[in-house]
Every structure is written in structure tokens, then in C-alpha cells.
CSV table of C-alpha atoms in Angstrom, one decimal:
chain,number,residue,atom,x,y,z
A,367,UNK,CA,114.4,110.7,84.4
A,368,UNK,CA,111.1,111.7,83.7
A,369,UNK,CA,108.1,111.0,86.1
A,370,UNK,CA,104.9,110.8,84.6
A,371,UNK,CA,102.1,112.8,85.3
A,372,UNK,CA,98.9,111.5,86.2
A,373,UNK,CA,95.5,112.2,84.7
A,374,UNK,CA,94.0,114.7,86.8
A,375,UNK,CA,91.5,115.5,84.9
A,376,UNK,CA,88.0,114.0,86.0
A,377,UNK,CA,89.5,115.1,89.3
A,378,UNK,CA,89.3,118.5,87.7
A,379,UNK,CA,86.1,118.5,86.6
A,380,UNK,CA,84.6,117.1,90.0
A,381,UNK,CA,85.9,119.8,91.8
A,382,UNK,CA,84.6,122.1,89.2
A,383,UNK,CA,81.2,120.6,89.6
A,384,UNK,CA,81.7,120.8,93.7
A,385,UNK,CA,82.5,125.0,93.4
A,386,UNK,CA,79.2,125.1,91.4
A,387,UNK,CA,77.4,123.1,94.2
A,388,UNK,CA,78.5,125.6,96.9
A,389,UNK,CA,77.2,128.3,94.9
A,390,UNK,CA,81.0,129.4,93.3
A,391,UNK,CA,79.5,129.2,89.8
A,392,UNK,CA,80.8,132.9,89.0
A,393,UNK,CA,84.4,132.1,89.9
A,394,UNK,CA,84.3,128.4,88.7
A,395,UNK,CA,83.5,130.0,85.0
A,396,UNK,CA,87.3,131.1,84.2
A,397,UNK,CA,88.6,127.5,85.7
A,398,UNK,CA,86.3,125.5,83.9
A,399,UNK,CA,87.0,127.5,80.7
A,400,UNK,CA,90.8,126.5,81.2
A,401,UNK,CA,89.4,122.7,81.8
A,402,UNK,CA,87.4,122.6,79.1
A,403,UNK,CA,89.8,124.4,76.4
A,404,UNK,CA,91.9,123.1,73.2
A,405,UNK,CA,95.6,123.8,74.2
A,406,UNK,CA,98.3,123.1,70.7
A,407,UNK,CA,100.5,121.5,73.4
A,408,UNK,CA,100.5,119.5,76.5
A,409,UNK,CA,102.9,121.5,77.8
A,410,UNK,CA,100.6,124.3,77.3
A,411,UNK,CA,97.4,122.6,78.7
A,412,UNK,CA,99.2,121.9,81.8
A,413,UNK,CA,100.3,125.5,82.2
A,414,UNK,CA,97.1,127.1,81.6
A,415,UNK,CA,94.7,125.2,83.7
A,416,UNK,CA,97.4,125.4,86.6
A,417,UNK,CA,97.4,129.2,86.5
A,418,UNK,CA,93.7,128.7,86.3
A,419,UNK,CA,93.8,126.7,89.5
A,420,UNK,CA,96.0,129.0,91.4
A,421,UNK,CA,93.5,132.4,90.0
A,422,UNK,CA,90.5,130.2,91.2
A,423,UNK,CA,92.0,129.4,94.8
A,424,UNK,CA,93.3,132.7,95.3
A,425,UNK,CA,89.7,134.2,94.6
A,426,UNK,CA,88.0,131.6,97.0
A,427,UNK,CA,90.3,131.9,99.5
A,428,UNK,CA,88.0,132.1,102.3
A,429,UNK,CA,84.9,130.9,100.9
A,430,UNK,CA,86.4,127.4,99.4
A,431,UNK,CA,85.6,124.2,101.3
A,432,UNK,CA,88.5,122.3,102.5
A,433,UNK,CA,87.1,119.1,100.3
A,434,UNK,CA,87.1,121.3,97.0
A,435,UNK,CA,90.7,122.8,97.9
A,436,UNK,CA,92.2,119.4,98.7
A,437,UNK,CA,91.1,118.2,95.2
A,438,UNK,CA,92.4,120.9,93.4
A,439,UNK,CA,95.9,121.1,95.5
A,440,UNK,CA,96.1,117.7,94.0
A,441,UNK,CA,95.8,118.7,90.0
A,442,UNK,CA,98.0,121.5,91.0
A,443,UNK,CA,100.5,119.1,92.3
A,444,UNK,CA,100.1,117.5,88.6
A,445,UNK,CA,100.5,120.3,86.4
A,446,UNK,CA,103.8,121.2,87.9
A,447,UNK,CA,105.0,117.8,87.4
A,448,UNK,CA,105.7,119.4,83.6
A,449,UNK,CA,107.3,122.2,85.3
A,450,UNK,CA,111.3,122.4,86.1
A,451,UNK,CA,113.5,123.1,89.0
A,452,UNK,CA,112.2,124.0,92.1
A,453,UNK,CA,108.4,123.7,91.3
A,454,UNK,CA,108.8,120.4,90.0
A,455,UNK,CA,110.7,119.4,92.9
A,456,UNK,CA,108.0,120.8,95.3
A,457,UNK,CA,105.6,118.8,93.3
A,458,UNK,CA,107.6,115.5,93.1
A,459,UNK,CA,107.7,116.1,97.6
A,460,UNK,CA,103.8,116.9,97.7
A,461,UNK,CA,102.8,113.9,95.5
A,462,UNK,CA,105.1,111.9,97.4
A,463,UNK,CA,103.3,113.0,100.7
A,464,UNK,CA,99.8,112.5,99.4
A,465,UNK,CA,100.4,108.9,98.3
């Protein structure tokens, strides 16, 4: 069974917008880029803009408010939903969690 994944994207870019509010313009550049993209494949796209994600919160660690992390756990949660084994059973638990 398949579970379908949800469009995350204006999400995306509203968090995108949000890091650029707080004055994370220089590190939003390389997630926008990855929103913002062509991809040949879905399968790609989601890839790509989830490694994005994780570069982006791993680089704003400290300096990333909670409101702009919580939005972008949740497109994380959605690109591994095209993922298989465990990460796509840890994103199946996490979406199940956040409603």
C-alpha cells in the first residue's frame, strides 16, 4: 500500500520566506534553490529539497525559530514519505503524531 504524500510545498516556501524575515537570507539561498528547481523526477524533487531541508536545519541550528523549524519538520516528514524502510516508517509515525 502506498500512502500519498501531501503537497508540502507552499508550506515550503512560507518557511523559506520566514528564514528571510529573521534575517537567514544567506542560508535560506541553497533551500530555496532546491524549492524553486526543475527535478526529471518526483522521486528526485523529493530527495533534493529534503537533503536541502536537513543542510538548512543543520546550519541554523541555534539560530532557527521554533515556528520556522516546526514548518520545515513537517515537509521533511513529506519527502520521506517517498523514502523506504525505516525512514519512511519514521515518517508514516511523525505524520501520524502531527495530525
Amino acid at each position: 500500500m502506498t500512502t500519498p504524500i501531501k503537497d508540502y510545498t507552499p508550506l515550503l516556501k512560507e518557511a523559506i520566506a520566514d528564514a528571510k524575515a529573521a534575517g537567514l537570507a544567506s542560508a535560506a539561498g541553497d533551500l530555496e534553490n532546491a524549492a524553486t528547481a526543475a527535478y526529471t523526477t518526483s522521486s528526485e524533487m523529493l530527495q533534493e529539497q529534503g537533503l536541502a531541508i536537513r543542510r538548512f536545519l543543520k546550519a541554523t541550528r541555534r539560530t532557527l525559530p521554533p515556528a520556522i523549524r516546526a514548518k520545515l519538520q513537517v515537509c521533511l516528514i513529506e519527502t520521506e514519505m517517498a523514502a523506504t524502510g525505516w525512514r519512511k516508517l519514521k515518517a508514516v509515525l511523525h505524520r501520524k503524531v502531527l495530525g
